mmCIF file of C-alpha atoms in Angstrom:
data_model
loop_
_atom_site.group_PDB
_atom_site.id
_atom_site.type_symbol
_atom_site.label_atom_id
_atom_site.label_comp_id
_atom_site.label_asym_id
_atom_site.label_seq_id
_atom_site.Cartn_x
_atom_site.Cartn_y
_atom_site.Cartn_z
ATOM 1 C CA MET H 27 0.000 0.000 0.000
ATOM 2 C CA ASN H 28 1.057 3.639 -0.310
ATOM 3 C CA LEU H 29 1.137 6.307 2.379
ATOM 4 C CA ILE H 30 0.893 9.956 1.384
ATOM 5 C CA ILE H 31 3.162 12.241 3.390
ATOM 6 C CA ASN H 32 3.591 15.873 2.356
ATOM 7 C CA ASP H 33 1.684 15.202 -0.880
ATOM 8 C CA THR H 34 4.113 12.449 -1.914
ATOM 9 C CA ASP H 35 3.259 8.745 -2.257
ATOM 10 C CA HIS H 36 5.572 6.420 -0.358
ATOM 11 C CA PRO H 37 5.216 2.629 -0.743
ATOM 12 C CA LEU H 38 4.757 0.744 2.515
ATOM 13 C CA ILE H 39 6.379 -2.668 2.390
ATOM 14 C CA ILE H 40 5.436 -5.139 5.108
ATOM 15 C CA LYS H 41 7.856 -8.010 5.664
ATOM 16 C CA VAL H 42 7.289 -10.932 7.985
ATOM 17 C CA ALA H 43 9.688 -13.399 9.522
ATOM 18 C CA SER H 44 9.450 -15.831 12.392
ATOM 19 C CA ILE H 45 11.618 -16.832 15.296
ATOM 20 C CA PRO H 46 11.805 -20.619 14.874
ATOM 21 C CA SER H 47 12.383 -21.536 18.507
ATOM 22 C CA SER H 48 9.304 -19.641 19.718
ATOM 23 C CA HIS H 49 7.067 -19.553 16.614
ATOM 24 C CA VAL H 50 6.680 -15.800 17.097
ATOM 25 C CA ALA H 51 6.023 -13.783 13.944
ATOM 26 C CA VAL H 52 7.966 -10.544 13.524
ATOM 27 C CA TYR H 53 6.687 -7.836 11.178
ATOM 28 C CA PHE H 54 8.933 -5.215 9.595
ATOM 29 C CA ILE H 55 7.909 -1.863 8.128
ATOM 30 C CA ASP H 56 10.088 -0.967 5.169
ATOM 31 C CA ASN H 57 10.485 1.709 2.520
ATOM 32 C CA ASP H 58 13.538 2.220 0.317
ATOM 33 C CA ASP H 59 13.473 6.004 0.679
ATOM 34 C CA TYR H 60 13.306 6.055 4.477
ATOM 35 C CA PHE H 61 14.978 2.860 5.675
ATOM 36 C CA SER H 62 16.574 0.336 3.316
ATOM 37 C CA LYS H 63 18.914 2.561 1.343
ATOM 38 C CA ARG H 64 19.363 5.230 4.011
ATOM 39 C CA ARG H 65 22.391 7.380 4.088
ATOM 40 C CA GLN H 66 23.253 9.288 7.235
ATOM 41 C CA VAL H 67 20.700 11.998 6.469
ATOM 42 C CA ILE H 68 18.671 13.428 9.305
ATOM 43 C CA GLU H 69 16.718 16.105 7.442
ATOM 44 C CA ASP H 70 13.819 13.722 6.857
ATOM 45 C CA ASP H 71 13.696 12.191 10.358
ATOM 46 C CA GLY H 72 10.296 13.827 10.930
ATOM 47 C CA GLU H 73 8.866 12.276 7.780
ATOM 48 C CA ARG H 74 10.464 8.912 8.628
ATOM 49 C CA ALA H 75 8.845 8.959 12.076
ATOM 50 C CA VAL H 76 5.451 9.796 10.540
ATOM 51 C CA PHE H 77 5.872 7.053 7.926
ATOM 52 C CA PHE H 78 6.800 4.535 10.616
ATOM 53 C CA ALA H 79 3.888 5.457 12.922
ATOM 54 C CA ARG H 80 1.284 5.441 10.184
ATOM 55 C CA GLY H 81 2.808 2.334 8.614
ATOM 56 C CA VAL H 82 2.491 0.389 11.863
ATOM 57 C CA LEU H 83 -1.101 1.525 12.389
ATOM 58 C CA GLU H 84 -2.081 0.775 8.793
ATOM 59 C CA THR H 85 -0.502 -2.683 9.123
ATOM 60 C CA ILE H 86 -2.578 -3.343 12.247
ATOM 61 C CA LYS H 87 -5.713 -2.378 10.298
ATOM 62 C CA LYS H 88 -4.740 -4.453 7.258
ATOM 63 C CA MET H 89 -4.132 -7.544 9.410
ATOM 64 C CA ARG H 90 -7.442 -6.914 11.215
ATOM 65 C CA TRP H 91 -5.765 -7.006 14.604
ATOM 66 C CA THR H 92 -7.395 -5.355 17.591
ATOM 67 C CA PRO H 93 -4.592 -4.647 20.062
ATOM 68 C CA ASP H 94 -5.400 -4.237 23.734
ATOM 69 C CA ILE H 95 -2.213 -2.259 24.284
ATOM 70 C CA ILE H 96 0.238 -0.546 21.970
ATOM 71 C CA HIS H 97 3.523 -0.029 23.798
ATOM 72 C CA CYS H 98 5.645 2.716 22.184
ATOM 73 C CA GLN H 99 9.378 2.892 22.723
ATOM 74 C CA GLY H 100 11.768 5.474 21.324
ATOM 75 C CA TRP H 101 11.474 8.710 19.400
ATOM 76 C CA MET H 102 10.447 6.984 16.174
ATOM 77 C CA SER H 103 7.145 5.897 17.760
ATOM 78 C CA ALA H 104 6.386 9.139 19.632
ATOM 79 C CA SER H 105 3.586 10.163 17.247
ATOM 80 C CA VAL H 106 1.752 6.812 17.513
ATOM 81 C CA PRO H 107 -0.268 7.870 20.605
ATOM 82 C CA PHE H 108 -1.260 11.112 18.835
ATOM 83 C CA TYR H 109 -2.459 9.184 15.780
ATOM 84 C CA VAL H 110 -4.336 6.520 17.777
ATOM 85 C CA LYS H 111 -6.273 9.182 19.702
ATOM 86 C CA THR H 112 -6.976 11.461 16.696
ATOM 87 C CA ALA H 113 -6.689 10.114 13.136
ATOM 88 C CA TYR H 114 -7.501 6.499 14.087
ATOM 89 C CA ALA H 115 -9.912 7.195 16.953
ATOM 90 C CA ASP H 116 -12.944 5.982 14.973
ATOM 91 C CA GLU H 117 -11.260 2.851 13.604
ATOM 92 C CA PRO H 118 -12.728 -0.386 15.024
ATOM 93 C CA SER H 119 -9.206 -1.838 15.353
ATOM 94 C CA PHE H 120 -8.334 0.807 17.944
ATOM 95 C CA ALA H 121 -11.683 1.353 19.689
ATOM 96 C CA GLU H 122 -10.543 -0.268 22.939
ATOM 97 C CA THR H 123 -6.780 0.137 22.521
ATOM 98 C CA LYS H 124 -4.742 1.724 25.293
ATOM 99 C CA VAL H 125 -1.383 3.315 24.506
ATOM 100 C CA VAL H 126 1.625 3.095 26.826
ATOM 101 C CA THR H 127 4.815 5.057 26.191
ATOM 102 C CA SER H 128 8.217 4.168 27.607
ATOM 103 C CA LEU H 129 10.468 7.132 28.304
ATOM 104 C CA PHE H 130 14.231 6.817 28.007
ATOM 105 C CA SER H 131 17.121 9.170 28.592
ATOM 106 C CA GLU H 132 18.067 11.289 25.618
ATOM 107 C CA SER H 133 20.523 8.970 23.910
ATOM 108 C CA GLN H 134 20.897 10.880 20.672
ATOM 109 C CA PRO H 135 19.988 14.386 19.651
ATOM 110 C CA VAL H 136 16.637 14.348 17.886
ATOM 111 C CA GLU H 137 15.239 17.337 16.097
ATOM 112 C CA LEU H 138 12.514 16.674 13.571
ATOM 113 C CA GLY H 139 12.372 20.176 12.185
ATOM 114 C CA GLU H 140 9.536 22.532 11.419
ATOM 115 C CA LYS H 141 8.197 20.321 8.574
ATOM 116 C CA PHE H 142 7.196 17.714 11.149
ATOM 117 C CA ALA H 143 3.917 19.447 12.021
ATOM 118 C CA GLN H 144 3.027 19.607 8.321
ATOM 119 C CA SER H 145 4.072 15.988 7.777
ATOM 120 C CA ILE H 146 1.886 14.687 10.592
ATOM 121 C CA ALA H 147 -1.343 15.903 8.945
ATOM 122 C CA PHE H 148 -3.695 12.973 8.340
ATOM 123 C CA ARG H 149 -7.467 12.767 8.829
ATOM 124 C CA ASP H 150 -8.252 14.297 12.248
ATOM 125 C CA ALA H 151 -4.570 14.728 13.120
ATOM 126 C CA LYS H 152 -4.141 18.376 12.211
ATOM 127 C CA PRO H 153 -0.885 20.377 12.274
ATOM 128 C CA GLU H 154 -2.544 23.113 14.335
ATOM 129 C CA MET H 155 -3.023 20.558 17.135
ATOM 130 C CA LEU H 156 0.748 20.730 17.601
ATOM 131 C CA SER H 157 0.890 24.515 18.043
ATOM 132 C CA ALA H 158 1.372 24.235 21.823
ATOM 133 C CA TYR H 159 4.654 22.356 21.336
ATOM 134 C CA ASP H 160 8.134 23.645 20.524
ATOM 135 C CA SER H 161 8.249 23.729 16.710
ATOM 136 C CA ARG H 162 11.695 22.035 16.603
ATOM 137 C CA PHE H 163 10.296 18.788 18.029
ATOM 138 C CA ASN H 164 13.375 17.686 19.918
ATOM 139 C CA HIS H 165 13.555 14.729 22.350
ATOM 140 C CA ASP H 166 11.643 16.438 25.191
ATOM 141 C CA THR H 167 8.978 17.871 22.876
ATOM 142 C CA LEU H 168 8.377 14.467 21.280
ATOM 143 C CA SER H 169 8.162 12.898 24.722
ATOM 144 C CA LYS H 170 5.565 15.477 25.792
ATOM 145 C CA LEU H 171 3.529 14.797 22.652
ATOM 146 C CA ALA H 172 3.595 11.059 23.437
ATOM 147 C CA ILE H 173 2.686 11.662 27.098
ATOM 148 C CA ASP H 174 -0.257 13.908 26.186
ATOM 149 C CA TYR H 175 -1.898 11.187 24.096
ATOM 150 C CA SER H 176 -0.886 8.095 26.112
ATOM 151 C CA ASP H 177 -2.930 6.181 28.655
ATOM 152 C CA GLY H 178 0.195 5.345 30.652
ATOM 153 C CA VAL H 179 3.891 6.199 30.877
ATOM 154 C CA ILE H 180 6.784 3.989 31.932
ATOM 155 C CA GLN H 181 10.132 5.286 33.146
ATOM 156 C CA ALA H 182 12.227 2.769 31.205
ATOM 157 C CA SER H 183 15.670 3.869 32.378
ATOM 158 C CA LYS H 184 17.059 5.310 35.590
ATOM 159 C CA ASP H 185 18.116 8.611 34.066
ATOM 160 C CA VAL H 186 14.853 9.737 32.451
ATOM 161 C CA SER H 187 14.375 13.463 32.817
ATOM 162 C CA GLY H 188 12.647 14.293 36.088
ATOM 163 C CA ALA H 189 10.909 17.129 34.255
ATOM 164 C CA LEU H 190 9.266 14.642 31.866
ATOM 165 C CA MET H 191 8.075 12.408 34.706
ATOM 166 C CA LYS H 192 6.694 15.507 36.450
ATOM 167 C CA TYR H 193 5.001 16.532 33.197
ATOM 168 C CA ALA H 194 3.243 13.133 33.093
ATOM 169 C CA ALA H 195 2.242 13.455 36.757
ATOM 170 C CA ASP H 196 0.910 16.989 36.193
ATOM 171 C CA LYS H 197 -1.200 15.648 33.287
ATOM 172 C CA ASN H 198 -2.521 12.849 35.557
ATOM 173 C CA VAL H 199 -1.173 10.170 33.221
ATOM 174 C CA PRO H 200 -0.655 6.925 35.181
ATOM 175 C CA SER H 201 3.080 6.241 35.488
ATOM 176 C CA LEU H 202 5.358 3.387 36.410
ATOM 177 C CA THR H 203 8.753 4.328 37.820
ATOM 178 C CA TYR H 204 11.943 2.516 36.858
ATOM 179 C CA THR H 205 12.363 -1.038 38.067
ATOM 180 C CA GLU H 206 14.884 -3.713 37.152
ATOM 181 C CA ASP H 207 12.207 -6.402 37.577
ATOM 182 C CA PHE H 208 10.237 -4.969 34.686
ATOM 183 C CA ALA H 209 8.403 -8.033 33.322
ATOM 184 C CA GLY H 210 6.049 -8.450 36.268
ATOM 185 C CA ALA H 211 5.781 -4.712 36.852
ATOM 186 C CA TYR H 212 4.826 -4.052 33.211
ATOM 187 C CA GLU H 213 2.179 -6.759 33.251
ATOM 188 C CA GLU H 214 0.673 -5.326 36.437
ATOM 189 C CA PHE H 215 0.776 -1.824 34.944
ATOM 190 C CA TYR H 216 -0.973 -3.019 31.776
ATOM 191 C CA GLU H 217 -3.751 -4.540 33.898
ATOM 192 C CA LYS H 218 -4.109 -1.254 35.792
ATOM 193 C CA ILE H 219 -4.478 0.692 32.534
#
């Protein structure tokens, strides 16, 4: 299928593989322009993030899955909560879906640029909905966007910004603080959400 981003068609390629020992299927989102033949170019990181987020959500629809929880990790998935709660809010696949975002320390500088707000436009996800955020969309701004549209937030590393955890608390978003015994804690947190 094709995804239109900034008035340009981009083919979405879905690849599947399996892990033989566990019989778990793994799905990959691919596109030659954004991933396969990538050079070290960061100017289109905003468009790549939008392509990834929409590609994952369109794949879920195409496969007719109805996820209970979508757990987002990393800057590339930061717009997924925004899309689930706006552009895909009326989709049956996501009617009961809760979104959880894991926050990490800033491991690499991320700045998606001012085209990001324009790139994100799709259905009910309007660029003007992003006017309250810093237009550069750096790590903290992306994290705030994810927090604002998530049903829960997990502090996934010890050194997550205290300001971001406070931001989640101020927004009354349920949060789970860092724990090394994460498997049981995550499952309990999912049940709570």
